[in-house]
Short mmCIF file of N, CA and C in Angstrom, two decimals:
data_model
loop_
_atom_site.label_atom_id
_atom_site.label_comp_id
_atom_site.label_asym_id
_atom_site.label_seq_id
_atom_site.Cartn_x
_atom_site.Cartn_y
_atom_site.Cartn_z
N UNK W 1 -23.56 58.64 59.94
CA UNK W 1 -22.77 59.41 61.30
C UNK W 1 -23.46 60.74 61.07
N UNK W 2 -23.73 61.59 62.33
CA UNK W 2 -24.08 62.88 62.37
C UNK W 2 -23.04 63.78 62.30
N UNK W 3 -23.32 64.77 61.49
CA UNK W 3 -22.20 65.85 61.30
C UNK W 3 -22.43 67.00 62.58
N UNK W 4 -21.44 67.51 63.26
CA UNK W 4 -21.79 68.41 64.18
C UNK W 4 -22.86 69.73 63.86
N UNK W 5 -22.66 70.28 62.50
CA UNK W 5 -23.90 70.88 62.33
C UNK W 5 -25.00 70.36 62.18
N UNK W 6 -25.71 68.83 62.12
CA UNK W 6 -26.63 68.62 62.06
C UNK W 6 -27.19 68.36 63.42
N UNK W 7 -28.13 68.90 63.56
CA UNK W 7 -29.01 68.95 64.95
C UNK W 7 -30.48 68.75 65.00
N UNK W 8 -30.93 68.41 63.90
CA UNK W 8 -32.45 67.99 63.39
C UNK W 8 -32.44 66.72 62.74
N UNK W 9 -33.58 66.01 62.72
CA UNK W 9 -33.17 64.66 61.82
C UNK W 9 -34.66 64.61 61.52
N UNK W 10 -34.76 63.92 60.30
CA UNK W 10 -35.79 62.94 59.71
C UNK W 10 -35.26 61.65 59.58
N UNK W 11 -36.57 60.82 59.96
CA UNK W 11 -36.30 59.46 60.08
C UNK W 11 -37.18 58.81 59.03
N UNK W 12 -36.56 58.22 58.14
CA UNK W 12 -37.17 58.04 56.48
C UNK W 12 -37.54 56.49 56.36
N UNK W 13 -38.62 56.59 55.79
CA UNK W 13 -39.28 55.18 55.34
C UNK W 13 -39.50 55.17 53.91
N UNK W 14 -38.98 53.98 53.50
CA UNK W 14 -38.76 54.33 51.73
C UNK W 14 -40.16 53.68 50.98
N UNK W 15 -40.54 52.57 51.02
CA UNK W 15 -42.21 52.13 50.46
C UNK W 15 -42.61 53.12 51.30
N UNK W 16 -43.98 52.96 50.54
CA UNK W 16 -44.85 54.16 51.00
C UNK W 16 -44.71 55.55 51.23
N UNK W 17 -43.30 56.25 51.19
CA UNK W 17 -42.84 57.43 51.34
C UNK W 17 -42.57 57.87 50.02
N UNK W 18 -41.39 57.35 49.74
CA UNK W 18 -40.24 57.55 48.46
C UNK W 18 -40.95 56.70 47.03
N UNK W 19 -41.69 55.74 47.33
CA UNK W 19 -42.17 55.20 46.01
C UNK W 19 -43.50 54.51 46.43
N UNK W 20 -44.60 54.46 45.88
CA UNK W 20 -45.41 53.57 46.51
C UNK W 20 -45.26 52.03 46.73
N UNK W 21 -45.59 51.11 47.46
CA UNK W 21 -45.15 49.72 47.92
C UNK W 21 -45.02 48.83 46.53
N UNK W 22 -46.08 49.09 45.44
CA UNK W 22 -46.35 48.23 44.30
C UNK W 22 -44.98 48.39 43.53
N UNK W 23 -44.50 49.59 43.64
CA UNK W 23 -42.98 49.75 43.02
C UNK W 23 -41.81 48.83 43.23
N UNK W 24 -41.68 47.99 44.24
CA UNK W 24 -41.08 47.11 44.29
C UNK W 24 -41.48 45.71 44.41
N UNK W 25 -42.91 45.47 44.00
CA UNK W 25 -43.28 44.09 43.69
C UNK W 25 -42.47 43.11 43.81
N UNK W 26 -42.30 42.35 43.98
CA UNK W 26 -41.83 41.25 43.51
C UNK W 26 -40.15 40.94 43.93
N UNK W 27 -39.90 42.12 44.57
CA UNK W 27 -38.12 42.29 44.65
C UNK W 27 -38.05 41.43 45.72
N UNK W 28 -36.75 40.38 46.03
CA UNK W 28 -36.36 39.52 46.77
C UNK W 28 -35.09 39.71 47.50
N UNK W 29 -34.82 40.48 48.19
CA UNK W 29 -33.60 40.89 48.94
C UNK W 29 -32.55 39.25 49.07
N UNK W 30 -31.58 39.53 48.90
CA UNK W 30 -30.23 40.53 49.05
C UNK W 30 -30.21 40.82 47.46
N UNK W 31 -30.61 42.59 47.21
CA UNK W 31 -30.31 42.95 45.52
C UNK W 31 -29.16 44.05 46.23
N UNK W 32 -28.48 44.55 45.04
CA UNK W 32 -27.79 45.45 45.03
C UNK W 32 -28.33 47.02 44.67
N UNK W 33 -27.81 48.02 44.65
CA UNK W 33 -28.57 49.48 44.26
C UNK W 33 -28.69 49.17 42.99
N UNK W 34 -27.68 48.36 42.22
CA UNK W 34 -27.76 48.93 40.96
C UNK W 34 -29.22 48.20 40.57
N UNK W 35 -29.28 46.64 41.07
CA UNK W 35 -30.08 45.75 40.53
C UNK W 35 -31.72 46.49 41.03
N UNK W 36 -31.75 46.99 41.97
CA UNK W 36 -32.98 47.73 42.39
C UNK W 36 -33.52 48.73 41.36
N UNK W 37 -32.52 49.31 40.75
CA UNK W 37 -32.62 50.67 40.08
C UNK W 37 -33.07 50.19 38.67
N UNK W 38 -32.22 49.42 38.58
CA UNK W 38 -32.39 48.57 36.81
C UNK W 38 -33.87 48.08 36.87
N UNK W 39 -34.10 47.10 38.17
CA UNK W 39 -35.17 46.24 37.91
C UNK W 39 -36.66 46.69 38.25
N UNK W 40 -36.14 47.99 39.31
CA UNK W 40 -37.77 48.43 39.81
C UNK W 40 -37.64 49.96 39.22
N UNK W 41 -38.05 50.42 38.16
CA UNK W 41 -37.44 51.77 37.79
C UNK W 41 -38.69 52.53 38.63
N UNK W 42 -39.65 52.07 39.47
CA UNK W 42 -40.75 52.82 39.82
C UNK W 42 -39.99 53.66 41.24
N UNK W 43 -38.78 52.72 41.89
CA UNK W 43 -38.85 53.02 42.84
C UNK W 43 -37.95 54.54 43.24
N UNK W 44 -38.07 54.83 44.39
CA UNK W 44 -37.24 56.42 44.91
C UNK W 44 -37.95 57.88 43.75
N UNK W 45 -39.61 57.60 42.85
CA UNK W 45 -39.78 58.15 42.12
C UNK W 45 -39.78 59.72 42.93
N UNK W 46 -40.12 59.65 44.16
CA UNK W 46 -40.70 60.87 45.12
C UNK W 46 -39.32 61.40 45.78
N UNK W 47 -38.38 61.23 45.31
CA UNK W 47 -37.06 61.43 46.23
C UNK W 47 -36.63 63.01 45.77
N UNK W 48 -36.93 63.49 44.69
CA UNK W 48 -36.58 64.55 44.41
C UNK W 48 -37.46 65.51 45.03
N UNK W 49 -38.80 65.25 45.35
CA UNK W 49 -39.66 66.21 46.59
C UNK W 49 -38.96 66.22 47.87
N UNK W 50 -38.29 65.06 48.46
CA UNK W 50 -37.37 65.69 49.60
C UNK W 50 -36.39 66.14 49.60
N UNK W 51 -35.51 66.26 48.12
CA UNK W 51 -34.51 66.63 48.22
C UNK W 51 -34.64 68.31 47.94
N UNK W 52 -35.41 68.64 47.40
CA UNK W 52 -36.10 70.02 47.35
C UNK W 52 -36.79 70.52 48.45
N UNK W 53 -37.29 70.05 49.41
CA UNK W 53 -37.59 70.24 50.43
C UNK W 53 -36.41 70.60 51.62
N UNK W 54 -35.42 69.40 51.52
CA UNK W 54 -33.95 69.98 52.07
C UNK W 54 -33.37 70.73 51.98
N UNK W 55 -33.68 71.13 50.75
CA UNK W 55 -32.50 72.27 50.12
C UNK W 55 -32.25 73.29 51.11
N UNK W 56 -30.82 74.02 51.18
CA UNK W 56 -30.77 75.01 52.18
C UNK W 56 -31.07 74.60 53.66
N UNK W 57 -30.92 73.44 54.02
CA UNK W 57 -31.36 73.33 55.45
C UNK W 57 -29.84 72.15 55.84
N UNK W 58 -28.89 72.78 55.93
CA UNK W 58 -27.70 71.48 56.13
C UNK W 58 -27.66 71.28 57.37
N UNK W 59 -28.38 71.81 58.45
CA UNK W 59 -28.98 71.16 59.86
C UNK W 59 -29.52 70.21 59.99
N UNK W 60 -30.14 69.34 58.81
CA UNK W 60 -31.17 68.38 58.73
C UNK W 60 -30.58 67.28 58.69
N UNK W 61 -30.47 66.04 59.66
CA UNK W 61 -30.17 64.91 58.71
C UNK W 61 -31.09 63.65 58.65
N UNK W 62 -30.73 62.86 57.61
CA UNK W 62 -31.71 61.93 56.89
C UNK W 62 -31.25 60.44 57.62
N UNK W 63 -32.01 60.38 58.63
CA UNK W 63 -31.52 58.79 58.73
C UNK W 63 -32.55 57.71 58.20
N UNK W 64 -32.17 56.56 57.82
CA UNK W 64 -33.23 55.42 57.35
C UNK W 64 -33.37 54.68 58.33
N UNK W 65 -35.03 54.58 58.79
CA UNK W 65 -35.48 53.88 59.62
C UNK W 65 -36.51 52.53 58.41
N UNK W 66 -36.40 52.71 57.37
CA UNK W 66 -37.24 51.73 56.60
C UNK W 66 -36.44 50.36 56.99
N UNK W 67 -37.02 49.45 56.29
CA UNK W 67 -37.17 47.67 56.66
C UNK W 67 -35.43 47.39 55.83
N UNK W 68 -35.41 48.35 54.82
CA UNK W 68 -34.63 47.89 53.69
C UNK W 68 -32.84 47.97 54.60
N UNK W 69 -33.31 48.81 55.68
CA UNK W 69 -31.89 48.90 56.12
C UNK W 69 -31.20 47.44 56.94
N UNK W 70 -32.25 46.74 56.96
CA UNK W 70 -31.88 44.98 57.20
C UNK W 70 -31.47 44.07 56.28
N UNK W 71 -31.42 44.77 55.22
CA UNK W 71 -30.89 44.11 53.69
C UNK W 71 -29.67 44.72 53.04
N UNK W 72 -29.71 45.94 53.25
CA UNK W 72 -28.50 47.02 52.59
C UNK W 72 -27.69 47.89 53.80
N UNK W 73 -26.40 47.79 53.46
CA UNK W 73 -25.43 48.37 54.42
C UNK W 73 -25.47 50.04 54.02
N UNK W 74 -25.03 50.99 54.86
CA UNK W 74 -25.14 52.23 55.06
C UNK W 74 -24.58 52.75 53.69
N UNK W 75 -23.49 52.06 52.89
CA UNK W 75 -22.91 52.52 51.89
C UNK W 75 -24.04 52.46 50.71
N UNK W 76 -24.78 51.35 50.45
CA UNK W 76 -25.66 51.17 49.50
C UNK W 76 -27.05 51.87 49.81
N UNK W 77 -27.30 52.18 50.96
CA UNK W 77 -28.51 53.19 51.15
C UNK W 77 -27.84 54.43 50.68
N UNK W 78 -27.13 55.06 50.93
CA UNK W 78 -26.62 55.83 50.60
C UNK W 78 -26.68 56.34 49.00
N UNK W 79 -25.99 55.46 48.18
CA UNK W 79 -25.99 55.08 47.01
C UNK W 79 -27.18 55.29 45.97
N UNK W 80 -28.59 54.40 46.96
CA UNK W 80 -29.66 54.63 46.68
C UNK W 80 -30.30 56.20 46.71
N UNK W 81 -30.15 56.44 47.68
CA UNK W 81 -30.28 58.07 47.85
C UNK W 81 -29.30 59.32 47.99
N UNK W 82 -28.92 58.86 46.66
CA UNK W 82 -27.93 59.91 45.88
C UNK W 82 -28.06 60.91 46.21
N UNK W 83 -29.13 61.53 45.68
CA UNK W 83 -29.30 63.13 45.47
C UNK W 83 -29.63 63.93 46.66
N UNK W 84 -30.18 63.41 48.03
CA UNK W 84 -29.83 63.54 49.25
C UNK W 84 -28.72 62.82 50.34
N UNK W 85 -27.49 62.37 49.08
CA UNK W 85 -26.79 62.15 50.23
C UNK W 85 -26.03 63.32 50.91
N UNK W 86 -25.93 64.47 50.69
CA UNK W 86 -25.55 65.64 51.42
C UNK W 86 -26.28 65.61 53.26
N UNK W 87 -27.17 65.16 53.33
CA UNK W 87 -28.04 64.91 54.35
C UNK W 87 -27.92 63.60 54.98
N UNK W 88 -27.51 62.58 54.57
CA UNK W 88 -27.59 61.21 54.82
C UNK W 88 -26.77 61.11 55.92
N UNK W 89 -27.25 60.53 56.97
CA UNK W 89 -26.40 60.36 58.18
C UNK W 89 -26.63 58.83 58.45
N UNK W 90 -26.78 57.85 57.99
CA UNK W 90 -27.10 56.43 58.29
C UNK W 90 -28.10 55.82 58.87
N UNK W 91 -28.20 54.63 59.08
CA UNK W 91 -29.60 54.38 59.19
C UNK W 91 -29.37 54.28 61.08
N UNK W 92 -30.92 53.79 61.60
CA UNK W 92 -30.95 53.31 62.94
C UNK W 92 -30.83 51.65 63.04
N UNK W 93 -30.61 51.15 63.98
CA UNK W 93 -30.08 50.02 64.02
C UNK W 93 -31.37 48.94 63.48
N UNK W 94 -31.23 47.81 63.20
CA UNK W 94 -32.04 46.68 63.02
C UNK W 94 -33.26 46.59 63.80
N UNK W 95 -33.98 45.86 63.62
CA UNK W 95 -35.23 45.38 64.46
C UNK W 95 -36.27 46.24 64.23
N UNK W 96 -37.15 46.09 65.47
CA UNK W 96 -38.32 47.19 65.36
C UNK W 96 -38.12 48.69 65.33
N UNK W 97 -39.09 49.19 64.57
CA UNK W 97 -38.70 50.44 63.87
C UNK W 97 -38.72 51.74 65.28
N UNK W 98 -39.70 51.36 65.89
CA UNK W 98 -40.19 52.50 67.10
C UNK W 98 -39.05 52.04 67.83
N UNK W 99 -38.49 51.01 68.17
CA UNK W 99 -37.48 51.05 69.20
C UNK W 99 -36.20 51.70 68.77
N UNK W 100 -36.09 51.05 67.68
CA UNK W 100 -34.68 51.64 67.00
C UNK W 100 -34.54 53.04 67.00
N UNK W 101 -35.69 53.66 66.74
CA UNK W 101 -35.68 55.37 66.71
C UNK W 101 -35.70 55.46 68.27
N UNK W 102 -36.59 55.21 68.93
CA UNK W 102 -36.27 55.75 70.45
C UNK W 102 -34.59 55.39 70.84
N UNK W 103 -34.16 53.99 70.80
CA UNK W 103 -32.54 54.28 71.12
C UNK W 103 -31.55 54.91 70.72
N UNK W 104 -32.08 55.16 69.07
CA UNK W 104 -31.38 56.30 68.49
C UNK W 104 -31.11 57.48 69.22
N UNK W 105 -32.12 58.47 69.23
CA UNK W 105 -32.92 59.50 70.10
C UNK W 105 -32.09 59.62 71.45
N UNK W 106 -32.37 58.64 72.23
CA UNK W 106 -31.59 58.61 73.63
C UNK W 106 -30.28 58.61 73.66
N UNK W 107 -29.60 57.92 72.63
CA UNK W 107 -28.29 57.90 72.72
C UNK W 107 -27.53 59.15 71.76
N UNK W 108 -28.78 59.94 71.04
CA UNK W 108 -27.70 61.03 70.49
C UNK W 108 -28.45 61.94 71.15
N UNK W 109 -29.47 62.32 71.94
CA UNK W 109 -30.13 63.53 72.65
C UNK W 109 -30.73 64.50 71.68
N UNK W 110 -31.10 63.83 70.58
CA UNK W 110 -31.68 64.62 69.69
C UNK W 110 -33.46 65.10 70.08
N UNK W 111 -33.75 66.21 70.21
CA UNK W 111 -35.05 66.67 70.47
C UNK W 111 -35.96 67.09 69.17
N UNK W 112 -35.31 67.50 68.30
CA UNK W 112 -35.83 67.94 67.06
C UNK W 112 -35.76 67.08 66.11
N UNK W 113 -36.91 66.22 65.88
CA UNK W 113 -37.01 65.49 64.75
C UNK W 113 -38.53 65.13 64.35
N UNK W 114 -38.27 64.66 62.87
CA UNK W 114 -39.64 63.95 62.33
C UNK W 114 -39.45 62.51 62.17
N UNK W 115 -40.51 61.94 61.50
CA UNK W 115 -40.77 60.37 61.21
C UNK W 115 -41.67 60.52 59.73
N UNK W 116 -40.83 59.82 58.59
CA UNK W 116 -42.01 59.67 58.04
C UNK W 116 -42.14 58.22 57.43
N UNK W 117 -43.24 58.19 57.53
CA UNK W 117 -43.58 56.75 57.52
C UNK W 117 -45.21 56.53 57.05
N UNK W 118 -45.26 55.58 56.34
CA UNK W 118 -46.66 54.88 55.79
C UNK W 118 -47.63 54.18 56.54
N UNK W 119 -47.14 53.38 57.86
CA UNK W 119 -47.30 52.32 58.40
C UNK W 119 -47.50 52.56 60.05
N UNK W 120 -49.05 52.98 60.54
CA UNK W 120 -49.22 53.45 61.45
C UNK W 120 -48.62 52.57 62.98
N UNK W 121 -49.04 51.16 62.85
CA UNK W 121 -48.64 50.16 63.54
C UNK W 121 -47.81 50.19 63.96
N UNK W 122 -46.56 50.37 63.29
CA UNK W 122 -45.21 50.31 63.48
C UNK W 122 -45.01 51.35 64.59
N UNK W 123 -45.43 51.99 65.21
CA UNK W 123 -45.52 53.21 65.96
C UNK W 123 -46.55 53.27 67.21
N UNK W 124 -46.57 51.98 67.74
CA UNK W 124 -47.67 52.23 68.84
C UNK W 124 -47.41 52.91 69.80
N UNK W 125 -48.42 53.46 70.57
CA UNK W 125 -48.69 54.43 71.51
C UNK W 125 -48.61 55.50 70.91
N UNK W 126 -48.09 57.06 71.75
CA UNK W 126 -48.11 58.29 71.06
C UNK W 126 -46.92 58.68 70.44
N UNK W 127 -46.97 58.88 69.05
CA UNK W 127 -45.95 59.52 68.35
C UNK W 127 -46.55 60.67 67.45
N UNK W 128 -46.07 61.96 68.55
CA UNK W 128 -46.88 63.21 67.72
C UNK W 128 -45.83 63.36 66.68
N UNK W 129 -44.52 63.03 66.57
CA UNK W 129 -43.49 63.75 65.54
C UNK W 129 -43.84 62.82 64.09
N UNK W 130 -44.91 61.97 64.08
CA UNK W 130 -44.88 61.18 62.89
C UNK W 130 -45.61 61.65 61.93
N UNK W 131 -45.22 61.88 60.77
CA UNK W 131 -45.95 62.32 59.50
C UNK W 131 -46.04 60.94 58.94
N UNK W 132 -47.68 60.86 58.91
CA UNK W 132 -47.99 59.25 58.18
C UNK W 132 -48.77 59.74 57.30
N UNK W 133 -47.89 58.78 55.91
CA UNK W 133 -48.20 59.25 54.79
C UNK W 133 -49.18 58.11 54.05
N UNK W 134 -50.15 58.41 53.02
CA UNK W 134 -50.65 57.75 52.65
C UNK W 134 -49.51 56.79 51.59
N UNK W 135 -49.73 55.61 51.23
CA UNK W 135 -48.55 54.77 50.91
C UNK W 135 -48.64 54.74 49.28
N UNK W 136 -49.90 55.03 48.65
CA UNK W 136 -50.00 55.39 47.45
C UNK W 136 -49.18 56.57 46.68
N UNK W 137 -49.30 57.74 47.63
CA UNK W 137 -48.99 58.83 47.32
C UNK W 137 -47.49 59.51 47.86
N UNK W 138 -47.23 58.78 49.14
CA UNK W 138 -46.01 59.26 50.18
C UNK W 138 -45.87 60.74 50.01
N UNK W 139 -44.64 61.35 49.82
CA UNK W 139 -44.14 62.49 49.92
C UNK W 139 -44.73 63.02 49.33
N UNK W 140 -44.89 62.51 47.67
CA UNK W 140 -45.92 63.29 46.64
C UNK W 140 -47.12 64.12 47.36
N UNK W 141 -47.50 63.76 48.52
CA UNK W 141 -48.81 64.22 48.93
C UNK W 141 -48.63 65.69 49.34
N UNK W 142 -49.32 66.66 48.62
CA UNK W 142 -48.81 68.24 49.20
C UNK W 142 -49.42 68.29 50.73
N UNK W 143 -50.34 67.37 51.46
CA UNK W 143 -50.50 67.39 52.79
C UNK W 143 -49.30 67.46 53.57
N UNK W 144 -48.51 66.06 53.73
CA UNK W 144 -47.35 65.79 53.78
C UNK W 144 -46.57 66.81 53.67
N UNK W 145 -45.88 67.13 52.58
CA UNK W 145 -45.00 68.25 52.12
C UNK W 145 -45.05 69.42 52.87
N UNK W 146 -46.52 69.89 53.44
CA UNK W 146 -46.91 71.31 53.87
C UNK W 146 -46.27 70.70 55.39
N UNK W 147 -46.68 69.40 56.00
CA UNK W 147 -46.34 69.42 57.16
C UNK W 147 -44.96 69.19 57.40
N UNK W 148 -44.32 68.65 56.70
CA UNK W 148 -42.84 68.52 56.53
C UNK W 148 -41.93 70.04 56.52
N UNK W 149 -42.71 70.66 55.72
CA UNK W 149 -42.29 71.82 55.14
C UNK W 149 -42.61 72.95 56.68
N UNK W 150 -43.49 72.71 57.43
CA UNK W 150 -43.38 73.54 58.44
C UNK W 150 -42.70 73.31 59.41
N UNK W 151 -42.31 71.55 59.81
CA UNK W 151 -41.56 71.47 60.61
C UNK W 151 -39.92 71.88 60.38
N UNK W 152 -39.38 72.02 59.04
CA UNK W 152 -38.47 72.43 58.40
C UNK W 152 -38.13 73.94 58.74
N UNK W 153 -39.19 74.42 58.82
CA UNK W 153 -39.08 76.01 59.08
C UNK W 153 -39.29 76.23 60.41
N UNK W 154 -39.27 75.11 61.27
CA UNK W 154 -39.17 75.54 62.59
C UNK W 154 -40.46 75.58 63.37
N UNK W 155 -41.62 75.17 62.78
CA UNK W 155 -43.17 75.41 63.28
C UNK W 155 -43.23 74.28 64.13
N UNK W 156 -43.29 73.93 65.55
CA UNK W 156 -43.71 73.40 66.14
C UNK W 156 -45.18 72.86 66.59
N UNK W 157 -46.11 73.75 66.47
CA UNK W 157 -47.19 73.74 66.45
C UNK W 157 -47.51 73.00 65.79
N UNK W 158 -47.02 71.77 64.79
CA UNK W 158 -47.57 71.07 64.10
C UNK W 158 -47.80 69.98 65.11
N UNK W 159 -47.07 69.36 66.38
CA UNK W 159 -47.86 68.40 66.98
C UNK W 159 -48.57 68.75 67.97
N UNK W 160 -49.66 67.54 68.39
CA UNK W 160 -50.51 67.93 69.29
C UNK W 160 -50.04 68.30 70.81
#
């Protein structure tokens, strides 16, 4: 849930953004956060990058748009995202990622947002606020970090 001071949103995918997809290879939901952390130690290896970028920006909220929202509840997602828990605001509804994000934006009247994802086909049409990641690098990619940093600093000319 958004806090009153949170007026900007990052919609966050996990696989291909916070870790390479191979980091979770072989996992079969449902799994608990503890099982994920113990059995797949390569998951969330780039979470610290996002944490560092968000520091000093309490106006930003993070909403999970990852398919993991279909298998884990908000508390479990928050547990996995513990380093960024001050920014965690829940997840969009289950279903198609693009439709869930559009619906959430309409319901909450948020205009200032970005989407971090590695799969362009989940966003048919025009999505100028999509920061597309190379799935092997995710948010560890300096180009992705630069785009996100510009958005965090309020630079909106990054959008076509």
